[in-house]
mmCIF file of C-alpha atoms in Angstrom:
data_model
loop_
_atom_site.group_PDB
_atom_site.id
_atom_site.type_symbol
_atom_site.label_atom_id
_atom_site.label_comp_id
_atom_site.label_asym_id
_atom_site.label_seq_id
_atom_site.Cartn_x
_atom_site.Cartn_y
_atom_site.Cartn_z
ATOM 1 C CA UNK A 1 48.207 21.053 135.986
ATOM 2 C CA UNK A 2 47.576 24.294 137.491
ATOM 3 C CA UNK A 3 49.605 26.894 135.797
ATOM 4 C CA UNK A 4 52.805 25.808 138.314
ATOM 5 C CA UNK A 5 51.606 23.884 140.205
ATOM 6 C CA UNK A 6 54.871 21.732 141.016
ATOM 7 C CA UNK A 7 54.765 18.328 139.102
ATOM 8 C CA UNK A 8 54.797 14.597 140.870
ATOM 9 C CA UNK A 9 58.651 14.489 141.049
ATOM 10 C CA UNK A 10 58.251 10.622 138.626
ATOM 11 C CA UNK A 11 56.461 13.034 135.849
ATOM 12 C CA UNK A 12 59.557 15.882 135.470
ATOM 13 C CA UNK A 13 61.507 13.328 133.038
ATOM 14 C CA UNK A 14 58.618 14.462 130.503
ATOM 15 C CA UNK A 15 58.058 17.817 131.343
ATOM 16 C CA UNK A 16 55.177 19.001 129.987
ATOM 17 C CA UNK A 17 52.746 16.210 128.620
ATOM 18 C CA UNK A 18 50.593 18.569 126.029
ATOM 19 C CA UNK A 19 53.319 19.928 125.065
ATOM 20 C CA UNK A 20 54.572 19.324 121.052
ATOM 21 C CA UNK A 21 58.227 19.537 123.091
ATOM 22 C CA UNK A 22 57.579 16.122 125.333
ATOM 23 C CA UNK A 23 60.303 13.638 124.230
ATOM 24 C CA UNK A 24 62.194 16.619 122.524
ATOM 25 C CA UNK A 25 66.269 15.964 124.272
ATOM 26 C CA UNK A 26 68.410 18.733 123.654
ATOM 27 C CA UNK A 27 72.042 18.580 124.282
ATOM 28 C CA UNK A 28 73.321 21.841 125.655
ATOM 29 C CA UNK A 29 77.134 22.883 125.098
ATOM 30 C CA UNK A 30 76.382 27.423 125.973
ATOM 31 C CA UNK A 31 77.111 29.598 128.593
ATOM 32 C CA UNK A 32 77.011 31.798 130.622
ATOM 33 C CA UNK A 33 73.131 33.463 129.042
ATOM 34 C CA UNK A 34 71.891 33.812 125.598
ATOM 35 C CA UNK A 35 72.811 29.521 125.109
ATOM 36 C CA UNK A 36 71.214 28.574 128.285
ATOM 37 C CA UNK A 37 68.188 30.874 128.482
ATOM 38 C CA UNK A 38 66.901 30.140 125.089
ATOM 39 C CA UNK A 39 67.762 26.454 126.404
ATOM 40 C CA UNK A 40 65.993 26.845 129.234
ATOM 41 C CA UNK A 41 62.609 28.492 127.540
ATOM 42 C CA UNK A 42 62.394 24.530 125.440
ATOM 43 C CA UNK A 43 63.104 23.112 129.335
ATOM 44 C CA UNK A 44 60.198 24.988 130.706
ATOM 45 C CA UNK A 45 58.168 24.219 127.717
ATOM 46 C CA UNK A 46 59.062 19.594 127.852
ATOM 47 C CA UNK A 47 62.194 19.538 126.488
ATOM 48 C CA UNK A 48 63.835 17.577 127.985
ATOM 49 C CA UNK A 49 67.929 19.721 128.183
ATOM 50 C CA UNK A 50 70.981 18.282 129.189
ATOM 51 C CA UNK A 51 73.575 20.141 130.101
ATOM 52 C CA UNK A 52 76.646 19.199 128.449
ATOM 53 C CA UNK A 53 79.468 20.893 131.568
ATOM 54 C CA UNK A 54 83.287 20.462 131.448
ATOM 55 C CA UNK A 55 84.458 18.868 135.263
ATOM 56 C CA UNK A 56 86.889 20.810 135.936
ATOM 57 C CA UNK A 57 84.000 23.386 136.820
ATOM 58 C CA UNK A 58 81.347 24.197 133.999
ATOM 59 C CA UNK A 59 78.879 26.309 132.811
ATOM 60 C CA UNK A 60 80.948 29.049 134.372
ATOM 61 C CA UNK A 61 78.053 31.329 134.866
ATOM 62 C CA UNK A 62 77.685 29.374 138.556
ATOM 63 C CA UNK A 63 81.205 31.382 139.903
ATOM 64 C CA UNK A 64 78.961 34.404 139.132
ATOM 65 C CA UNK A 65 76.715 32.601 142.452
ATOM 66 C CA UNK A 66 73.668 30.149 142.660
ATOM 67 C CA UNK A 67 70.476 33.097 141.935
ATOM 68 C CA UNK A 68 72.978 33.847 138.948
ATOM 69 C CA UNK A 69 73.087 30.584 137.311
ATOM 70 C CA UNK A 70 69.594 29.560 138.574
ATOM 71 C CA UNK A 71 68.480 32.326 136.736
ATOM 72 C CA UNK A 72 68.642 30.650 133.418
ATOM 73 C CA UNK A 73 68.730 26.483 134.157
ATOM 74 C CA UNK A 74 66.376 25.379 135.778
ATOM 75 C CA UNK A 75 64.651 22.390 135.016
ATOM 76 C CA UNK A 76 67.518 20.888 132.918
ATOM 77 C CA UNK A 77 69.427 18.319 134.184
ATOM 78 C CA UNK A 78 73.780 18.558 133.915
ATOM 79 C CA UNK A 79 76.234 15.477 132.489
ATOM 80 C CA UNK A 80 80.288 16.630 133.163
ATOM 81 C CA UNK A 81 82.005 15.556 130.180
ATOM 82 C CA UNK A 82 85.817 16.529 129.308
ATOM 83 C CA UNK A 83 85.323 16.648 125.233
ATOM 84 C CA UNK A 84 89.349 17.208 125.784
ATOM 85 C CA UNK A 85 89.529 14.066 125.741
ATOM 86 C CA UNK A 86 88.169 11.009 123.310
ATOM 87 C CA UNK A 87 86.253 9.308 125.491
ATOM 88 C CA UNK A 88 84.422 12.825 126.473
ATOM 89 C CA UNK A 89 83.521 12.661 122.514
ATOM 90 C CA UNK A 90 82.603 9.741 121.697
ATOM 91 C CA UNK A 91 80.288 9.781 125.050
ATOM 92 C CA UNK A 92 78.765 12.571 123.737
ATOM 93 C CA UNK A 93 78.372 11.639 120.326
ATOM 94 C CA UNK A 94 76.830 8.554 121.399
ATOM 95 C CA UNK A 95 74.327 11.112 123.284
ATOM 96 C CA UNK A 96 73.766 13.038 119.629
ATOM 97 C CA UNK A 97 72.983 9.825 117.958
ATOM 98 C CA UNK A 98 69.624 9.851 120.412
ATOM 99 C CA UNK A 99 69.117 13.599 120.609
ATOM 100 C CA UNK A 100 66.839 16.388 118.677
ATOM 101 C CA UNK A 101 69.302 19.024 118.399
ATOM 102 C CA UNK A 102 72.708 20.455 120.297
ATOM 103 C CA UNK A 103 72.971 23.651 121.214
ATOM 104 C CA UNK A 104 76.658 25.671 121.600
ATOM 105 C CA UNK A 105 77.889 28.978 120.911
ATOM 106 C CA UNK A 106 81.798 28.406 121.056
ATOM 107 C CA UNK A 107 83.753 30.235 118.377
ATOM 108 C CA UNK A 108 83.537 29.397 114.492
ATOM 109 C CA UNK A 109 84.669 25.954 114.231
ATOM 110 C CA UNK A 110 85.931 25.259 117.837
ATOM 111 C CA UNK A 111 83.624 22.163 117.591
ATOM 112 C CA UNK A 112 84.948 21.639 114.624
ATOM 113 C CA UNK A 113 88.591 21.470 116.083
ATOM 114 C CA UNK A 114 87.160 19.189 118.891
ATOM 115 C CA UNK A 115 85.975 16.419 116.822
ATOM 116 C CA UNK A 116 82.107 17.022 116.885
ATOM 117 C CA UNK A 117 81.031 19.444 114.324
ATOM 118 C CA UNK A 118 78.020 19.415 112.197
ATOM 119 C CA UNK A 119 79.279 17.087 109.882
ATOM 120 C CA UNK A 120 80.258 14.441 112.795
ATOM 121 C CA UNK A 121 77.130 15.000 114.102
ATOM 122 C CA UNK A 122 75.174 14.129 111.460
ATOM 123 C CA UNK A 123 76.988 11.199 110.296
ATOM 124 C CA UNK A 124 75.791 9.905 114.115
ATOM 125 C CA UNK A 125 72.261 11.424 114.156
ATOM 126 C CA UNK A 126 71.108 12.420 109.883
ATOM 127 C CA UNK A 127 68.867 14.635 111.898
ATOM 128 C CA UNK A 128 69.742 16.277 114.560
ATOM 129 C CA UNK A 129 69.792 20.289 114.525
ATOM 130 C CA UNK A 130 72.804 22.138 115.339
ATOM 131 C CA UNK A 131 72.105 25.870 116.810
ATOM 132 C CA UNK A 132 74.970 27.459 116.979
ATOM 133 C CA UNK A 133 74.227 30.861 118.795
ATOM 134 C CA UNK A 134 77.326 33.760 118.800
ATOM 135 C CA UNK A 135 78.359 37.133 118.373
ATOM 136 C CA UNK A 136 78.289 37.641 115.315
ATOM 137 C CA UNK A 137 78.121 34.372 112.995
ATOM 138 C CA UNK A 138 79.552 31.618 111.569
ATOM 139 C CA UNK A 139 80.549 34.278 108.579
ATOM 140 C CA UNK A 140 81.333 37.726 107.483
ATOM 141 C CA UNK A 141 83.776 39.894 108.272
ATOM 142 C CA UNK A 142 83.194 40.189 111.902
ATOM 143 C CA UNK A 143 82.797 35.894 112.041
ATOM 144 C CA UNK A 144 85.277 35.576 114.770
ATOM 145 C CA UNK A 145 85.567 39.079 116.670
ATOM 146 C CA UNK A 146 84.858 38.058 121.082
ATOM 147 C CA UNK A 147 81.765 40.190 122.110
ATOM 148 C CA UNK A 148 79.625 40.849 124.422
ATOM 149 C CA UNK A 149 76.090 41.630 124.748
ATOM 150 C CA UNK A 150 77.121 45.787 124.327
ATOM 151 C CA UNK A 151 79.137 45.013 121.521
ATOM 152 C CA UNK A 152 76.142 43.596 119.612
ATOM 153 C CA UNK A 153 74.055 46.453 120.925
ATOM 154 C CA UNK A 154 76.467 49.557 119.588
ATOM 155 C CA UNK A 155 76.031 47.905 116.369
ATOM 156 C CA UNK A 156 72.152 47.029 115.695
ATOM 157 C CA UNK A 157 70.895 51.258 115.852
ATOM 158 C CA UNK A 158 69.890 50.903 119.078
ATOM 159 C CA UNK A 159 71.896 53.757 119.758
ATOM 160 C CA UNK A 160 70.843 55.116 117.054
ATOM 161 C CA UNK A 161 67.407 55.548 118.407
ATOM 162 C CA UNK A 162 67.003 58.209 121.654
ATOM 163 C CA UNK A 163 64.608 57.040 123.781
ATOM 164 C CA UNK A 164 63.060 61.452 124.484
ATOM 165 C CA UNK A 165 63.936 64.195 123.711
ATOM 166 C CA UNK A 166 67.234 64.713 125.933
ATOM 167 C CA UNK A 167 69.347 62.829 123.176
ATOM 168 C CA UNK A 168 71.440 59.318 122.530
ATOM 169 C CA UNK A 169 69.981 56.465 124.475
ATOM 170 C CA UNK A 170 72.236 54.506 127.142
ATOM 171 C CA UNK A 171 72.770 50.725 127.027
ATOM 172 C CA UNK A 172 70.123 49.334 128.874
ATOM 173 C CA UNK A 173 70.027 47.384 132.808
ATOM 174 C CA UNK A 174 69.350 44.833 131.490
ATOM 175 C CA UNK A 175 71.311 41.709 128.802
ATOM 176 C CA UNK A 176 68.659 42.982 125.826
ATOM 177 C CA UNK A 177 71.124 41.422 122.380
ATOM 178 C CA UNK A 178 72.185 38.143 124.282
ATOM 179 C CA UNK A 179 68.091 37.469 125.686
ATOM 180 C CA UNK A 180 67.004 39.162 121.803
ATOM 181 C CA UNK A 181 69.276 35.719 120.098
ATOM 182 C CA UNK A 182 67.797 33.576 123.150
ATOM 183 C CA UNK A 183 64.400 33.958 121.587
ATOM 184 C CA UNK A 184 64.918 33.738 119.031
ATOM 185 C CA UNK A 185 66.896 30.474 119.155
ATOM 186 C CA UNK A 186 64.469 28.332 121.083
ATOM 187 C CA UNK A 187 61.704 29.098 118.375
ATOM 188 C CA UNK A 188 64.315 28.971 115.482
ATOM 189 C CA UNK A 189 65.292 25.189 117.545
ATOM 190 C CA UNK A 190 61.344 24.244 117.821
ATOM 191 C CA UNK A 191 60.490 25.256 114.539
ATOM 192 C CA UNK A 192 63.619 22.665 112.940
ATOM 193 C CA UNK A 193 62.916 19.872 115.758
ATOM 194 C CA UNK A 194 59.841 19.668 114.418
ATOM 195 C CA UNK A 195 61.115 19.883 110.450
ATOM 196 C CA UNK A 196 63.062 17.702 111.570
ATOM 197 C CA UNK A 197 61.118 15.183 112.667
ATOM 198 C CA UNK A 198 58.654 15.813 109.781
ATOM 199 C CA UNK A 199 61.701 15.835 106.886
ATOM 200 C CA UNK A 200 63.808 12.670 108.437
ATOM 201 C CA UNK A 201 66.604 15.221 107.989
ATOM 202 C CA UNK A 202 68.425 17.971 110.265
ATOM 203 C CA UNK A 203 70.365 21.244 109.799
ATOM 204 C CA UNK A 204 72.856 23.543 111.338
ATOM 205 C CA UNK A 205 71.122 27.487 112.231
ATOM 206 C CA UNK A 206 73.226 29.783 112.738
ATOM 207 C CA UNK A 207 72.176 32.094 114.716
ATOM 208 C CA UNK A 208 74.665 35.475 115.404
ATOM 209 C CA UNK A 209 73.313 37.784 118.168
ATOM 210 C CA UNK A 210 74.730 41.088 116.833
ATOM 211 C CA UNK A 211 72.071 39.657 113.933
ATOM 212 C CA UNK A 212 69.241 39.057 116.111
ATOM 213 C CA UNK A 213 69.576 43.142 117.674
ATOM 214 C CA UNK A 214 69.560 44.573 114.587
ATOM 215 C CA UNK A 215 66.759 42.887 113.835
ATOM 216 C CA UNK A 216 64.619 44.999 116.478
ATOM 217 C CA UNK A 217 66.271 47.973 116.405
ATOM 218 C CA UNK A 218 67.706 49.033 112.754
ATOM 219 C CA UNK A 219 64.523 48.434 111.210
ATOM 220 C CA UNK A 220 62.950 51.561 113.669
ATOM 221 C CA UNK A 221 67.043 53.059 112.726
ATOM 222 C CA UNK A 222 66.699 52.431 108.968
ATOM 223 C CA UNK A 223 63.101 53.384 109.101
ATOM 224 C CA UNK A 224 63.304 57.247 110.891
ATOM 225 C CA UNK A 225 66.786 58.572 111.064
ATOM 226 C CA UNK A 226 68.088 61.479 112.052
ATOM 227 C CA UNK A 227 64.886 64.275 113.368
ATOM 228 C CA UNK A 228 61.744 65.438 110.980
ATOM 229 C CA UNK A 229 64.009 67.442 108.830
ATOM 230 C CA UNK A 230 66.432 64.795 108.165
ATOM 231 C CA UNK A 231 68.643 66.675 109.944
ATOM 232 C CA UNK A 232 70.451 64.093 112.532
ATOM 233 C CA UNK A 233 69.233 66.416 115.582
ATOM 234 C CA UNK A 234 69.476 64.437 119.198
ATOM 235 C CA UNK A 235 66.253 63.997 119.909
ATOM 236 C CA UNK A 236 64.824 63.830 116.959
ATOM 237 C CA UNK A 237 63.093 61.250 114.749
ATOM 238 C CA UNK A 238 58.965 60.675 114.504
ATOM 239 C CA UNK A 239 59.639 57.640 117.771
ATOM 240 C CA UNK A 240 60.757 60.588 120.613
ATOM 241 C CA UNK A 241 58.075 62.028 121.698
ATOM 242 C CA UNK A 242 57.543 64.588 124.291
ATOM 243 C CA UNK A 243 55.008 62.787 126.269
ATOM 244 C CA UNK A 244 56.028 59.367 125.939
ATOM 245 C CA UNK A 245 58.292 59.452 128.446
ATOM 246 C CA UNK A 246 59.079 59.106 132.489
ATOM 247 C CA UNK A 247 59.326 61.593 134.165
ATOM 248 C CA UNK A 248 60.264 62.677 138.233
ATOM 249 C CA UNK A 249 57.181 64.082 140.850
ATOM 250 C CA UNK A 250 57.478 65.796 144.070
ATOM 251 C CA UNK A 251 58.540 62.795 145.673
ATOM 252 C CA UNK A 252 61.073 62.228 144.247
ATOM 253 C CA UNK A 253 59.768 58.966 142.398
ATOM 254 C CA UNK A 254 59.180 58.431 138.734
ATOM 255 C CA UNK A 255 56.569 57.593 136.693
ATOM 256 C CA UNK A 256 56.284 56.712 133.049
ATOM 257 C CA UNK A 257 53.526 58.547 131.004
ATOM 258 C CA UNK A 258 52.518 57.697 127.542
ATOM 259 C CA UNK A 259 49.737 59.894 126.046
ATOM 260 C CA UNK A 260 50.039 59.198 122.290
ATOM 261 C CA UNK A 261 46.428 58.285 121.644
ATOM 262 C CA UNK A 262 45.056 62.167 121.202
ATOM 263 C CA UNK A 263 42.154 61.021 123.705
ATOM 264 C CA UNK A 264 43.980 60.850 125.981
ATOM 265 C CA UNK A 265 46.118 64.195 125.697
ATOM 266 C CA UNK A 266 42.471 65.877 125.067
ATOM 267 C CA UNK A 267 41.632 63.774 127.939
ATOM 268 C CA UNK A 268 44.573 64.665 130.189
ATOM 269 C CA UNK A 269 44.968 68.055 129.836
ATOM 270 C CA UNK A 270 41.090 68.844 130.106
ATOM 271 C CA UNK A 271 41.112 67.425 133.387
ATOM 272 C CA UNK A 272 44.418 69.240 134.797
ATOM 273 C CA UNK A 273 43.745 72.390 132.203
ATOM 274 C CA UNK A 274 42.320 74.416 135.688
ATOM 275 C CA UNK A 275 44.498 73.138 138.638
ATOM 276 C CA UNK A 276 47.981 74.015 136.203
ATOM 277 C CA UNK A 277 47.794 76.329 133.351
ATOM 278 C CA UNK A 278 50.301 76.065 130.627
ATOM 279 C CA UNK A 279 47.850 72.019 130.119
ATOM 280 C CA UNK A 280 45.234 74.773 129.191
ATOM 281 C CA UNK A 281 45.731 75.017 125.713
ATOM 282 C CA UNK A 282 44.283 73.170 122.565
ATOM 283 C CA UNK A 283 47.583 73.686 120.512
ATOM 284 C CA UNK A 284 48.988 69.631 121.699
ATOM 285 C CA UNK A 285 45.012 68.248 121.003
ATOM 286 C CA UNK A 286 46.966 66.586 117.380
ATOM 287 C CA UNK A 287 49.487 63.902 117.399
ATOM 288 C CA UNK A 288 51.348 65.204 114.709
ATOM 289 C CA UNK A 289 51.563 69.059 116.547
ATOM 290 C CA UNK A 290 52.893 67.078 120.299
ATOM 291 C CA UNK A 291 56.185 65.577 117.844
ATOM 292 C CA UNK A 292 57.147 68.457 116.070
ATOM 293 C CA UNK A 293 56.850 70.351 118.958
ATOM 294 C CA UNK A 294 58.312 67.530 121.900
ATOM 295 C CA UNK A 295 60.418 69.819 123.432
ATOM 296 C CA UNK A 296 57.953 72.315 124.572
ATOM 297 C CA UNK A 297 54.927 69.365 125.190
ATOM 298 C CA UNK A 298 58.132 67.920 127.857
ATOM 299 C CA UNK A 299 59.385 70.535 129.788
ATOM 300 C CA UNK A 300 55.252 71.511 130.208
ATOM 301 C CA UNK A 301 54.429 68.056 131.674
ATOM 302 C CA UNK A 302 58.041 68.098 133.526
ATOM 303 C CA UNK A 303 57.263 70.955 135.615
ATOM 304 C CA UNK A 304 53.627 69.376 135.576
ATOM 305 C CA UNK A 305 54.529 66.151 136.952
ATOM 306 C CA UNK A 306 57.092 67.346 140.046
ATOM 307 C CA UNK A 307 54.116 69.529 141.083
ATOM 308 C CA UNK A 308 53.105 66.369 143.086
ATOM 309 C CA UNK A 309 53.577 63.502 144.131
ATOM 310 C CA UNK A 310 53.417 60.462 142.728
ATOM 311 C CA UNK A 311 50.317 59.360 145.285
ATOM 312 C CA UNK A 312 47.951 61.709 144.479
ATOM 313 C CA UNK A 313 49.440 61.007 139.806
ATOM 314 C CA UNK A 314 48.460 57.874 141.213
ATOM 315 C CA UNK A 315 44.645 58.847 141.848
ATOM 316 C CA UNK A 316 44.314 60.921 139.231
ATOM 317 C CA UNK A 317 45.919 60.046 136.209
ATOM 318 C CA UNK A 318 44.152 56.377 137.277
ATOM 319 C CA UNK A 319 40.645 57.766 137.723
ATOM 320 C CA UNK A 320 41.202 60.104 134.559
ATOM 321 C CA UNK A 321 41.876 55.595 132.470
ATOM 322 C CA UNK A 322 44.466 56.913 131.184
ATOM 323 C CA UNK A 323 48.138 54.850 130.113
ATOM 324 C CA UNK A 324 50.820 55.370 133.234
ATOM 325 C CA UNK A 325 52.351 53.247 135.486
ATOM 326 C CA UNK A 326 54.947 53.903 138.608
ATOM 327 C CA UNK A 327 58.823 53.380 137.188
ATOM 328 C CA UNK A 328 59.453 50.352 139.900
ATOM 329 C CA UNK A 329 63.002 50.559 141.392
ATOM 330 C CA UNK A 330 63.840 47.929 143.288
ATOM 331 C CA UNK A 331 63.196 44.244 144.230
ATOM 332 C CA UNK A 332 60.431 45.035 146.032
ATOM 333 C CA UNK A 333 58.730 47.535 145.012
ATOM 334 C CA UNK A 334 58.657 44.300 142.327
ATOM 335 C CA UNK A 335 57.501 42.001 144.398
ATOM 336 C CA UNK A 336 55.176 44.275 145.893
ATOM 337 C CA UNK A 337 52.680 44.756 142.752
ATOM 338 C CA UNK A 338 50.221 43.158 143.383
ATOM 339 C CA UNK A 339 49.529 42.618 139.529
ATOM 340 C CA UNK A 340 52.405 41.258 139.504
ATOM 341 C CA UNK A 341 51.113 38.954 142.646
ATOM 342 C CA UNK A 342 47.220 38.727 141.693
ATOM 343 C CA UNK A 343 49.962 36.710 137.955
ATOM 344 C CA UNK A 344 51.425 35.643 139.889
ATOM 345 C CA UNK A 345 54.280 35.449 138.420
ATOM 346 C CA UNK A 346 56.939 35.739 140.855
ATOM 347 C CA UNK A 347 57.095 32.122 142.804
ATOM 348 C CA UNK A 348 60.751 31.441 145.318
ATOM 349 C CA UNK A 349 61.219 28.410 143.780
ATOM 350 C CA UNK A 350 64.368 26.626 145.888
ATOM 351 C CA UNK A 351 63.936 29.790 147.599
ATOM 352 C CA UNK A 352 64.894 32.451 145.508
ATOM 353 C CA UNK A 353 62.683 34.870 143.664
ATOM 354 C CA UNK A 354 61.793 33.339 139.816
ATOM 355 C CA UNK A 355 59.811 34.568 137.063
ATOM 356 C CA UNK A 356 57.809 31.957 135.596
ATOM 357 C CA UNK A 357 57.602 31.553 132.045
ATOM 358 C CA UNK A 358 55.227 34.064 131.061
ATOM 359 C CA UNK A 359 52.477 32.480 128.829
ATOM 360 C CA UNK A 360 49.699 31.436 130.884
ATOM 361 C CA UNK A 361 48.387 27.869 129.451
ATOM 362 C CA UNK A 362 45.067 26.437 129.006
ATOM 363 C CA UNK A 363 46.172 23.411 129.361
ATOM 364 C CA UNK A 364 48.518 24.480 132.383
ATOM 365 C CA UNK A 365 51.888 24.517 132.511
ATOM 366 C CA UNK A 366 54.894 23.875 136.219
ATOM 367 C CA UNK A 367 57.674 26.115 135.539
ATOM 368 C CA UNK A 368 59.481 25.310 138.120
ATOM 369 C CA UNK A 369 59.744 21.273 137.955
ATOM 370 C CA UNK A 370 63.636 20.769 138.840
ATOM 371 C CA UNK A 371 65.594 23.476 140.117
ATOM 372 C CA UNK A 372 68.886 24.361 138.633
ATOM 373 C CA UNK A 373 71.313 20.876 138.450
ATOM 374 C CA UNK A 374 73.930 20.419 140.454
ATOM 375 C CA UNK A 375 77.346 19.996 138.144
ATOM 376 C CA UNK A 376 77.578 16.628 137.439
ATOM 377 C CA UNK A 377 74.542 15.742 138.683
ATOM 378 C CA UNK A 378 72.480 13.998 136.463
ATOM 379 C CA UNK A 379 76.028 12.444 134.992
ATOM 380 C CA UNK A 380 75.587 8.649 136.167
ATOM 381 C CA UNK A 381 71.741 8.472 135.612
ATOM 382 C CA UNK A 382 72.362 10.009 131.681
ATOM 383 C CA UNK A 383 74.929 7.511 131.274
ATOM 384 C CA UNK A 384 72.624 4.604 132.447
ATOM 385 C CA UNK A 385 70.411 5.895 129.516
ATOM 386 C CA UNK A 386 73.063 5.121 126.881
ATOM 387 C CA UNK A 387 72.204 1.298 127.985
ATOM 388 C CA UNK A 388 68.760 0.822 128.953
ATOM 389 C CA UNK A 389 67.876 -2.709 130.334
ATOM 390 C CA UNK A 390 66.943 -5.004 128.230
ATOM 391 C CA UNK A 391 63.319 -5.723 129.114
#
């Protein structure tokens, strides 16, 4: 199947035939972003993800608009079940008996209190994998706390890593901790379900968004605290470089510039030194010297890039084969980027632009097989599967 060619609707339920996730059933109790994004990754790759939602309103993300909801819930089916009732719980457990995994994002102990915790699920299906995706995990002094992406990042060491010479990091525009945790969840589920099929025994996955963010940010924060001298001065540290930053051009546009390797810096200053005297020196030709004098290098580059518009820098930097890129600031710039178009990265799925699953598989992958479901859209269909007709 060609990349993102619409699949035959009759084959939508079977997922992706070549995938190891084809035939995998995941019951998704999670809400908002982390859990639904994790299960969408699995659904994109062929798993049958059944979104189990409260009939009174479903996933709260629905209230944020169709586009937001669609961006993390494509290729899923939705069943409306009231888990506060005995009938709802009984139906859920019957579904779990035929499933491979359950994903939930409640605070620790909630599933046990309503009667569908791991031990109950395991009794219904010994090879079930329960993935609990929470803010701080199932134990520890913070496990019962509420939290959101910014809190998890704050505790992870993320803000201890200065992004540039001017000091402390500020919050990112994307929900970084949520998405990092979601990716760990999807990877862990794929591994655990495969193992359960081989051994016949499932397990409980305890995934903390804070743990996941710390795995990304905490390592660098521990390895390079403060500046090179150990004083902890803002804008210090071996990872902060004056020539690895975002700069503003004469027309107010921005570009990213990253001459990490000496060869790129030397090519840059050799070509432009005659026009920009501040660059006409060999004093910064070594990476160690550019890092030690990062503020001076940054000031030189700030003045240099401010002297010409983005179109001029595009021609020059591209011609010199240097590591640079324009900074995309609007949806139109992203959609209009020729490389994004050539890679087929964005599709108008259901009239709404969405990013395809970013891996290109040689065997093909139709990312947009099924639009995000309406609340309870597949309830009758899924319940009917509990009572297949006799052949």
